Structures are given as structure tokens and as C-alpha cells.
mmCIF file of C-alpha atoms in Angstrom:
data_model
loop_
_atom_site.group_PDB
_atom_site.id
_atom_site.type_symbol
_atom_site.label_atom_id
_atom_site.label_comp_id
_atom_site.label_asym_id
_atom_site.label_seq_id
_atom_site.Cartn_x
_atom_site.Cartn_y
_atom_site.Cartn_z
ATOM 1 C CA TRP A 1 135.911 107.584 124.635
ATOM 2 C CA GLY A 2 138.233 108.383 121.739
ATOM 3 C CA ILE A 3 136.049 106.681 119.257
ATOM 4 C CA LYS A 4 133.007 108.636 120.315
ATOM 5 C CA GLU A 5 135.028 111.844 119.853
ATOM 6 C CA GLN A 6 136.018 110.665 116.425
ATOM 7 C CA LEU A 7 132.379 110.066 115.556
ATOM 8 C CA ARG A 8 131.705 113.760 116.693
ATOM 9 C CA ARG A 9 134.552 114.951 114.355
ATOM 10 C CA LEU A 10 132.967 112.916 111.573
ATOM 11 C CA LEU A 11 129.678 114.533 112.031
ATOM 12 C CA ALA A 12 131.143 118.090 112.286
ATOM 13 C CA THR A 13 132.839 117.875 108.819
ATOM 14 C CA ASP A 14 131.901 120.273 106.091
ATOM 15 C CA THR A 15 132.517 118.158 103.049
ATOM 16 C CA LEU A 16 132.012 114.585 101.977
ATOM 17 C CA ALA A 17 135.758 114.218 101.334
ATOM 18 C CA GLN A 18 136.488 115.273 104.977
ATOM 19 C CA ALA A 19 133.723 112.978 106.194
ATOM 20 C CA TRP A 20 135.226 109.944 104.332
ATOM 21 C CA GLN A 21 138.641 110.723 105.781
ATOM 22 C CA GLU A 22 137.181 110.867 109.272
ATOM 23 C CA ARG A 23 135.293 107.670 108.695
ATOM 24 C CA MET A 24 138.484 105.920 107.657
ATOM 25 C CA ARG A 25 140.351 107.311 110.673
ATOM 26 C CA MET A 26 137.512 106.038 112.926
ATOM 27 C CA GLY A 27 137.758 102.670 111.305
ATOM 28 C CA TYR A 28 141.499 102.598 112.192
ATOM 29 C CA PHE A 29 140.751 103.481 115.820
ATOM 30 C CA VAL A 30 138.116 100.822 116.040
ATOM 31 C CA GLN A 31 140.534 98.240 114.862
ATOM 32 C CA ILE A 32 143.116 99.325 117.388
ATOM 33 C CA ALA A 33 140.555 99.360 120.256
ATOM 34 C CA ASN A 34 139.484 95.747 119.424
ATOM 35 C CA MET A 35 136.245 96.198 121.444
ATOM 36 C CA PRO A 36 132.745 94.859 120.491
ATOM 37 C CA GLU A 37 131.061 98.125 121.409
ATOM 38 C CA ALA A 38 133.447 100.153 119.139
ATOM 39 C CA THR A 39 132.917 97.675 116.317
ATOM 40 C CA LYS A 40 129.209 97.837 116.713
ATOM 41 C CA LEU A 41 129.234 101.696 116.580
ATOM 42 C CA TYR A 42 131.381 101.596 113.371
ATOM 43 C CA ASP A 43 129.077 99.012 111.785
ATOM 44 C CA THR A 44 126.190 101.441 112.560
ATOM 45 C CA VAL A 45 128.027 104.327 110.962
ATOM 46 C CA VAL A 46 128.714 102.178 107.856
ATOM 47 C CA THR A 47 125.060 101.041 107.637
ATOM 48 C CA TRP A 48 123.843 104.575 107.921
ATOM 49 C CA TRP A 49 126.498 106.218 105.735
ATOM 50 C CA ASP A 50 124.040 107.388 103.041
ATOM 51 C CA ALA A 51 121.970 109.291 105.736
ATOM 52 C CA ILE A 52 125.199 110.677 107.232
ATOM 53 C CA GLU A 53 126.152 112.010 103.775
ATOM 54 C CA VAL A 54 122.750 113.633 103.426
ATOM 55 C CA LEU A 55 123.293 115.329 106.876
ATOM 56 C CA ILE A 56 126.721 116.564 105.902
ATOM 57 C CA VAL A 57 125.500 118.049 102.568
ATOM 58 C CA THR A 58 122.204 119.442 103.582
ATOM 59 C CA GLY A 59 122.409 119.839 107.341
ATOM 60 C CA ALA A 60 118.777 118.490 107.492
ATOM 61 C CA THR A 61 117.776 116.425 110.565
ATOM 62 C CA THR A 62 114.528 115.088 111.977
ATOM 63 C CA ALA A 63 115.088 116.601 115.348
ATOM 64 C CA LYS A 64 111.892 118.739 115.392
ATOM 65 C CA VAL A 65 109.743 115.790 114.333
ATOM 66 C CA GLU A 66 111.324 113.584 116.991
ATOM 67 C CA ALA A 67 110.693 116.212 119.693
ATOM 68 C CA GLY A 68 107.080 116.481 118.640
ATOM 69 C CA ASN A 69 106.637 112.738 118.847
ATOM 70 C CA THR A 70 108.193 112.618 122.295
ATOM 71 C CA GLY A 71 105.837 115.364 123.491
ATOM 72 C CA ILE A 72 102.852 113.363 122.117
ATOM 73 C CA LYS A 73 104.128 110.226 123.901
ATOM 74 C CA ASN A 74 104.341 112.147 127.170
ATOM 75 C CA ILE A 75 100.774 113.379 126.872
ATOM 76 C CA LYS A 76 99.707 109.829 125.976
ATOM 77 C CA ARG A 77 101.708 108.365 128.846
ATOM 78 C CA THR A 78 100.247 110.714 131.443
ATOM 79 C CA GLY A 79 96.796 110.253 130.125
ATOM 80 C CA ARG A 80 95.192 112.993 132.366
ATOM 81 C CA GLY A 81 91.858 111.104 132.363
ATOM 82 C CA PHE A 82 90.978 111.703 128.582
ATOM 83 C CA ARG A 83 88.174 109.425 127.620
ATOM 84 C CA ASN A 84 87.079 111.524 124.618
ATOM 85 C CA ALA A 85 89.370 111.055 121.594
ATOM 86 C CA GLU A 86 88.575 114.526 120.313
ATOM 87 C CA ASN A 87 89.625 116.086 123.673
ATOM 88 C CA TYR A 88 92.860 114.005 123.505
ATOM 89 C CA ARG A 89 93.505 115.260 119.991
ATOM 90 C CA THR A 90 92.869 118.774 120.972
ATOM 91 C CA ARG A 91 95.303 118.559 123.944
ATOM 92 C CA ILE A 92 98.034 117.253 121.694
ATOM 93 C CA LEU A 93 97.404 120.075 119.089
ATOM 94 C CA LEU A 94 97.369 122.777 121.798
ATOM 95 C CA THR A 95 100.606 121.478 123.387
ATOM 96 C CA SER A 96 102.367 121.332 119.982
ATOM 97 C CA ALA A 97 101.156 124.813 119.136
ATOM 98 C CA ALA A 98 102.395 126.297 122.363
ATOM 99 C CA ARG A 99 105.741 124.733 121.765
ATOM 100 C CA THR A 100 105.870 126.300 118.229
ATOM 101 C CA VAL A 101 105.090 129.763 119.563
ATOM 102 C CA ALA A 102 107.498 129.662 122.421
#
């Protein structure tokens, strides 16, 4: 639980120097915990460090795109009897447009 909170602190930092400090602190906690789950989480942070730095500097995420993809997958999963590809495409566009307006 403490390592998860350390990850949250790392992602909430304002500068790269602070982020690096929190990353080192997280590595220390992972060593103390000596748990495979914690080690795997830390390895993931190390692997994605370049992307994490971009997030800290720019604040840019792919959350809106991922939400749109999830909506499309939900429409596809429910199917609603669409046999016509054009109707299916229209349904996806209408659903995403309604989400944009709301």
C-alpha cells in the first residue's frame, strides 16, 4: 500500500528533479518491501520513465482517446443488431459526438 502511495506522490510532482527524488525513494521502499509485486511495479516505472517525464513536464495524457476507444468497444460489444457497416459507423460517431457536447 505504501509503495502505491509513493507512486502517486511521484506522479504528482511538479519538476523532474522532484520526480527523480520520488523515484529513488520508491526504489528504496521496494527494496525494503522485498515483494515481487512491488518489484514488478518499480520495473514498470523504470521502463516507462521517459513517458512519465513527459507527463510531468507537459501534463499531457491519452485519457480522452482511451475513453473514446472504450466507448467504441462498448458499442461493438453490445452490437445492437447492426448488419450495415455504415449504420455501425454512424452509431459510433453519434455516440462520440454526444459525449463531446455533454
